């Protein structure tokens, strides 16, 4: 049985996103500015965050400022404007231009690009060469173009398009890649720059569908699934006030924005009569998906889905009983289109409780008495469709103080045709004539540390073996060796399986019952390496993939590890550049950045639609509490969780 509740669009917290009316107000103020022209468009209209010191002192019910940040761009000359607005005073307080910046590619531009490409005479002629004259169901996928140093692309904001065919409107286009045909498109001018007809290969025509509307799927649906009914007769264990959530010992604020999508703010855990901060802010701040086929335009596939498109803009409107089960609380997401109008994504965020199996158990063999407790977790999730792929972001909070991010990847692999150069060396032929290239999904989480306060340190832990001798006569000893990461360069860290390396966030000014600094441990099972060469432009643009952990001083202007403006960026902004300053990061307000992901060498089983695969990480209390914080859980009852 599914039950729904929902948060209204009013504001009650300083971190609440802008409302629809506030987005309209901000757009109006910018349109009325002296620099505004008829060709001005809006990339982002979002909340300008209050200072952290204000947030630390703010109490519920007290007034708070409403200010906005606006990024706008003039499609006539390419100028990018960053504007500051005071919504309380209804005025523009300042602006600046950003030379060389190119804004993200947004939804209405993607739609217009696909329509214009399909009408271009050179494109129609290229399709005719391949024996395709009916373009009613042609599929054009605009892709961020990257930056490869081509002179004719230096001063234009472009998309690089890939082409697929559909046998019918609902047919799976990724089963019919049009290999060797790409289009360069000027997003600001709204016109085709060049049709790149590189090679002609047969277009695979066999259908490979997955939707229930197709007879071959509908006729083979299984009928042996017994229902699983999720019931909470007394309602959920969480309460929601605006966007602030209280769940058992946890308290946090839920944010949504166009670029990062789902964000959790001010995560605190109740320990006795104290609310103890753990993280000030947690978000997926960037990701990149580099493909491994070097030929016929496929080398340009290296999308930065957060910075070049915006995960929030592409979020799904989640459906009760389909994406989410049980007693669900929904939060809407509000973004803007290029005209400055608000776009409401209904049910962009879903929150619910899940049973999580055994929390802990012990059988006393002397008395045969059994003590067992069941675990549960609170799941806050959002799902985005980025072209062919779906990404589900699930922040899970646990009874023992653990914070986990699980990313689920599904959707359809981006395909190409079997070409005469690559063959299947750089991918897998998943259907006759259809190649799914090798690729990676690399994410970077930005974790604003607040372990019992804002003055924190990062510590690297390596497990070492003392040499055999008087202190280790049997050769069995091993121990943890801790190193405080004192500066940014020292905190550029990679995995090391030989020493079972991991990292901790500690507060050196707060001690636990054993006299040690309180802390949390980063559990990082999804560390993978990137496979682009170090001298490439991609390596510079995606410098965050060089290391699995970075630590920087908290700087509100440094929110995105690949830089503020990622589209066609040069790599001159971002975490690789910032950390060259080698600022101190010991016992101060710090951010830990964690890079994780998967290497995807496609399987036949991943086509025509990919079963979800998972990656992620967790922060687990490590000396934060003096003992197991779940001893107060009641004994488990037959038939369900406590």
GROMACS .gro file of N, CA and C in nm, residues 50-137:
model
  264
   50UNK      N    1   2.307   3.223   0.204
   50UNK     CA    2   2.354   3.309   0.313
   50UNK      C    3   2.490   3.262   0.365
   51UNK      N    4   2.558   3.348   0.435
   51UNK     CA    5   2.686   3.312   0.494
   51UNK      C    6   2.667   3.198   0.595
   52UNK      N    7   2.770   3.114   0.606
   52UNK     CA    8   2.763   3.002   0.699
   52UNK      C    9   2.747   3.051   0.843
   53UNK      N   10   2.811   3.162   0.875
   53UNK     CA   11   2.799   3.216   1.012
   53UNK      C   12   2.655   3.254   1.043
   54UNK      N   13   2.583   3.307   0.943
   54UNK     CA   14   2.442   3.339   0.964
   54UNK      C   15   2.362   3.212   0.987
   55UNK      N   16   2.387   3.110   0.906
   55UNK     CA   17   2.311   2.985   0.918
   55UNK      C   18   2.335   2.919   1.052
   56UNK      N   19   2.459   2.926   1.101
   56UNK     CA   20   2.490   2.866   1.231
   56UNK      C   21   2.413   2.934   1.344
   57UNK      N   22   2.385   3.063   1.328
   57UNK     CA   23   2.316   3.134   1.434
   57UNK      C   24   2.166   3.145   1.417
   58UNK      N   25   2.116   3.103   1.300
   58UNK     CA   26   1.974   3.117   1.272
   58UNK      C   27   1.892   3.016   1.350
   59UNK      N   28   1.774   3.058   1.398
   59UNK     CA   29   1.682   2.967   1.467
   59UNK      C   30   1.548   2.967   1.394
   60UNK      N   31   1.478   2.856   1.400
   60UNK     CA   32   1.351   2.842   1.329
   60UNK      C   33   1.255   2.953   1.369
   61UNK      N   34   1.191   3.011   1.270
   61UNK     CA   35   1.096   3.119   1.294
   61UNK      C   36   1.156   3.257   1.280
   62UNK      N   37   1.289   3.268   1.285
   62UNK     CA   38   1.355   3.397   1.270
   62UNK      C   39   1.359   3.437   1.123
   63UNK      N   40   1.362   3.567   1.092
   63UNK     CA   41   1.367   3.610   0.951
   63UNK      C   42   1.500   3.573   0.887
   64UNK      N   43   1.500   3.567   0.755
   64UNK     CA   44   1.624   3.538   0.682
   64UNK      C   45   1.618   3.608   0.548
   65UNK      N   46   1.736   3.642   0.492
   65UNK     CA   47   1.739   3.717   0.365
   65UNK      C   48   1.706   3.626   0.247
   66UNK      N   49   1.652   3.686   0.142
   66UNK     CA   50   1.628   3.615   0.016
   66UNK      C   51   1.704   3.689  -0.093
   67UNK      N   52   1.810   3.625  -0.138
   67UNK     CA   53   1.892   3.682  -0.244
   67UNK      C   54   1.908   3.577  -0.354
   68UNK      N   55   1.936   3.622  -0.474
   68UNK     CA   56   1.944   3.531  -0.588
   68UNK      C   57   2.073   3.553  -0.665
   69UNK      N   58   2.118   3.445  -0.726
   69UNK     CA   59   2.229   3.448  -0.821
   69UNK      C   60   2.170   3.412  -0.958
   70UNK      N   61   2.204   3.492  -1.059
   70UNK     CA   62   2.154   3.467  -1.194
   70UNK      C   63   2.272   3.461  -1.290
   71UNK      N   64   2.273   3.357  -1.371
   71UNK     CA   65   2.367   3.348  -1.483
   71UNK      C   66   2.286   3.363  -1.611
   72UNK      N   67   2.318   3.466  -1.687
   72UNK     CA   68   2.248   3.493  -1.813
   72UNK      C   69   2.351   3.507  -1.924
   73UNK      N   70   2.307   3.487  -2.048
   73UNK     CA   71   2.399   3.497  -2.160
   73UNK      C   72   2.328   3.558  -2.280
   74UNK      N   73   2.404   3.639  -2.354
   74UNK     CA   74   2.350   3.706  -2.472
   74UNK      C   75   2.385   3.621  -2.594
   75UNK      N   76   2.285   3.570  -2.662
   75UNK     CA   77   2.311   3.482  -2.776
   75UNK      C   78   2.365   3.557  -2.898
   76UNK      N   79   2.356   3.690  -2.897
   76UNK     CA   80   2.406   3.768  -3.010
   76UNK      C   81   2.558   3.780  -3.008
   77UNK      N   82   2.614   3.807  -2.891
   77UNK     CA   83   2.760   3.826  -2.884
   77UNK      C   84   2.830   3.727  -2.790
   78UNK      N   85   2.753   3.638  -2.724
   78UNK     CA   86   2.812   3.535  -2.639
   78UNK      C   87   2.850   3.580  -2.500
   79UNK      N   88   2.822   3.706  -2.464
   79UNK     CA   89   2.860   3.756  -2.332
   79UNK      C   90   2.784   3.682  -2.222
   80UNK      N   91   2.857   3.642  -2.118
   80UNK     CA   92   2.797   3.576  -2.002
   80UNK      C   93   2.798   3.673  -1.884
   81UNK      N   94   2.682   3.685  -1.819
   81UNK     CA   95   2.666   3.777  -1.706
   81UNK      C   96   2.636   3.698  -1.579
   82UNK      N   97   2.703   3.735  -1.471
   82UNK     CA   98   2.669   3.685  -1.338
   82UNK      C   99   2.611   3.800  -1.259
   83UNK      N  100   2.489   3.782  -1.211
   83UNK     CA  101   2.414   3.891  -1.147
   83UNK      C  102   2.383   3.856  -1.003
   84UNK      N  103   2.389   3.957  -0.918
   84UNK     CA  104   2.352   3.944  -0.777
   84UNK      C  105   2.226   4.026  -0.753
   85UNK      N  106   2.128   3.966  -0.686
   85UNK     CA  107   2.001   4.034  -0.665
   85UNK      C  108   1.956   4.022  -0.520
   86UNK      N  109   1.904   4.132  -0.468
   86UNK     CA  110   1.840   4.132  -0.337
   86UNK      C  111   1.690   4.130  -0.359
   87UNK      N  112   1.629   4.015  -0.335
   87UNK     CA  113   1.486   4.000  -0.361
   87UNK      C  114   1.402   4.073  -0.257
   88UNK      N  115   1.455   4.086  -0.135
   88UNK     CA  116   1.383   4.160  -0.032
   88UNK      C  117   1.367   4.307  -0.071
   89UNK      N  118   1.472   4.361  -0.132
   89UNK     CA  119   1.469   4.502  -0.172
   89UNK      C  120   1.432   4.519  -0.319
   90UNK      N  121   1.409   4.409  -0.389
   90UNK     CA  122   1.368   4.410  -0.529
   90UNK      C  123   1.463   4.492  -0.616
   91UNK      N  124   1.593   4.455  -0.608
   91UNK     CA  125   1.690   4.530  -0.688
   91UNK      C  126   1.809   4.442  -0.727
   92UNK      N  127   1.870   4.481  -0.839
   92UNK     CA  128   1.996   4.423  -0.883
   92UNK      C  129   2.108   4.493  -0.807
   93UNK      N  130   2.187   4.416  -0.733
   93UNK     CA  131   2.291   4.478  -0.651
   93UNK      C  132   2.428   4.479  -0.719
   94UNK      N  133   2.442   4.404  -0.828
   94UNK     CA  134   2.569   4.405  -0.899
   94UNK      C  135   2.574   4.295  -1.005
   95UNK      N  136   2.668   4.312  -1.098
   95UNK     CA  137   2.687   4.207  -1.199
   95UNK      C  138   2.828   4.216  -1.251
   96UNK      N  139   2.872   4.109  -1.317
   96UNK     CA  140   3.000   4.108  -1.386
   96UNK      C  141   2.989   4.020  -1.509
   97UNK      N  142   3.075   4.045  -1.607
   97UNK     CA  143   3.082   3.957  -1.723
   97UNK      C  144   3.195   3.857  -1.701
   98UNK      N  145   3.185   3.743  -1.768
   98UNK     CA  146   3.282   3.635  -1.750
   98UNK      C  147   3.343   3.605  -1.888
   99UNK      N  148   3.456   3.665  -1.919
   99UNK     CA  149   3.516   3.644  -2.052
   99UNK      C  150   3.548   3.496  -2.076
  100UNK      N  151   3.517   3.450  -2.196
  100UNK     CA  152   3.552   3.314  -2.236
  100UNK      C  153   3.459   3.206  -2.186
  101UNK      N  154   3.365   3.240  -2.099
  101UNK     CA  155   3.275   3.138  -2.044
  101UNK      C  156   3.168   3.100  -2.145
  102UNK      N  157   3.132   2.973  -2.142
  102UNK     CA  158   3.019   2.924  -2.222
  102UNK      C  159   2.926   2.847  -2.129
  103UNK      N  160   2.802   2.886  -2.131
  103UNK     CA  161   2.706   2.833  -2.036
  103UNK      C  162   2.665   2.691  -2.071
  104UNK      N  163   2.596   2.627  -1.976
  104UNK     CA  164   2.551   2.489  -1.994
  104UNK      C  165   2.450   2.479  -2.108
  105UNK      N  166   2.437   2.358  -2.161
  105UNK     CA  167   2.338   2.330  -2.265
  105UNK      C  168   2.208   2.292  -2.196
  106UNK      N  169   2.101   2.365  -2.225
  106UNK     CA  170   1.975   2.345  -2.152
  106UNK      C  171   1.869   2.284  -2.243
  107UNK      N  172   1.760   2.242  -2.182
  107UNK     CA  173   1.665   2.153  -2.249
  107UNK      C  174   1.605   2.213  -2.375
  108UNK      N  175   1.561   2.339  -2.371
  108UNK     CA  176   1.496   2.394  -2.489
  108UNK      C  177   1.595   2.409  -2.605
  109UNK      N  178   1.725   2.427  -2.574
  109UNK     CA  179   1.825   2.431  -2.680
  109UNK      C  180   1.846   2.293  -2.742
  110UNK      N  181   1.840   2.188  -2.659
  110UNK     CA  182   1.853   2.051  -2.709
  110UNK      C  183   1.740   2.020  -2.807
  111UNK      N  184   1.619   2.057  -2.770
  111UNK     CA  185   1.502   2.030  -2.854
  111UNK      C  186   1.513   2.106  -2.987
  112UNK      N  187   1.547   2.234  -2.981
  112UNK     CA  188   1.558   2.316  -3.102
  112UNK      C  189   1.670   2.265  -3.193
  113UNK      N  190   1.781   2.226  -3.133
  113UNK     CA  191   1.893   2.173  -3.210
  113UNK      C  192   1.851   2.050  -3.289
  114UNK      N  193   1.786   1.955  -3.222
  114UNK     CA  194   1.744   1.831  -3.289
  114UNK      C  195   1.650   1.861  -3.405
  115UNK      N  196   1.559   1.955  -3.386
  115UNK     CA  197   1.464   1.991  -3.492
  115UNK      C  198   1.535   2.056  -3.611
  116UNK      N  199   1.626   2.148  -3.583
  116UNK     CA  200   1.693   2.221  -3.691
  116UNK      C  201   1.788   2.132  -3.770
  117UNK      N  202   1.857   2.043  -3.703
  117UNK     CA  203   1.948   1.953  -3.773
  117UNK      C  204   1.871   1.867  -3.873
  118UNK      N  205   1.758   1.813  -3.830
  118UNK     CA  206   1.681   1.722  -3.916
  118UNK      C  207   1.628   1.791  -4.041
  119UNK      N  208   1.620   1.924  -4.041
  119UNK     CA  209   1.567   1.998  -4.157
  119UNK      C  210   1.677   2.049  -4.250
  120UNK      N  211   1.804   2.034  -4.210
  120UNK     CA  212   1.913   2.094  -4.287
  120UNK      C  213   1.936   2.015  -4.415
  121UNK      N  214   1.951   2.083  -4.530
  121UNK     CA  215   1.964   2.012  -4.658
  121UNK      C  216   2.087   1.920  -4.664
  122UNK      N  217   2.199   1.960  -4.605
  122UNK     CA  218   2.317   1.874  -4.608
  122UNK      C  219   2.295   1.748  -4.526
  123UNK      N  220   2.219   1.760  -4.419
  123UNK     CA  221   2.188   1.643  -4.338
  123UNK      C  222   2.093   1.550  -4.413
  124UNK      N  223   1.993   1.608  -4.477
  124UNK     CA  224   1.897   1.527  -4.555
  124UNK      C  225   1.971   1.452  -4.665
  125UNK      N  226   2.067   1.519  -4.729
  125UNK     CA  227   2.145   1.454  -4.835
  125UNK      C  228   2.231   1.341  -4.781
  126UNK      N  229   2.290   1.362  -4.663
  126UNK     CA  230   2.373   1.258  -4.602
  126UNK      C  231   2.290   1.135  -4.566
  127UNK      N  232   2.169   1.157  -4.520
  127UNK     CA  233   2.082   1.043  -4.488
  127UNK      C  234   2.039   0.971  -4.615
  128UNK      N  235   2.019   1.046  -4.723
  128UNK     CA  236   1.979   0.984  -4.850
  128UNK      C  237   2.089   0.893  -4.902
  129UNK      N  238   2.218   0.931  -4.880
  129UNK     CA  239   2.330   0.845  -4.918
  129UNK      C  240   2.322   0.709  -4.850
  130UNK      N  241   2.257   0.706  -4.732
  130UNK     CA  242   2.245   0.582  -4.656
  130UNK      C  243   2.113   0.511  -4.683
  131UNK      N  244   2.040   0.560  -4.782
  131UNK     CA  245   1.915   0.496  -4.820
  131UNK      C  246   1.798   0.533  -4.734
  132UNK      N  247   1.810   0.640  -4.654
  132UNK     CA  248   1.702   0.681  -4.564
  132UNK      C  249   1.650   0.816  -4.610
  133UNK      N  250   1.526   0.818  -4.656
  133UNK     CA  251   1.465   0.943  -4.703
  133UNK      C  252   1.348   0.987  -4.617
  134UNK      N  253   1.291   0.895  -4.541
  134UNK     CA  254   1.182   0.929  -4.450
  134UNK      C  255   1.243   0.966  -4.315
  135UNK      N  256   1.247   1.095  -4.286
  135UNK     CA  257   1.313   1.144  -4.164
  135UNK      C  258   1.213   1.177  -4.053
  136UNK      N  259   1.092   1.128  -4.065
  136UNK     CA  260   0.991   1.159  -3.963
  136UNK      C  261   1.035   1.110  -3.826
  137UNK      N  262   1.103   0.994  -3.820
  137UNK     CA  263   1.141   0.937  -3.691
  137UNK      C  264   1.292   0.939  -3.669
   0.00000   0.00000   0.00000
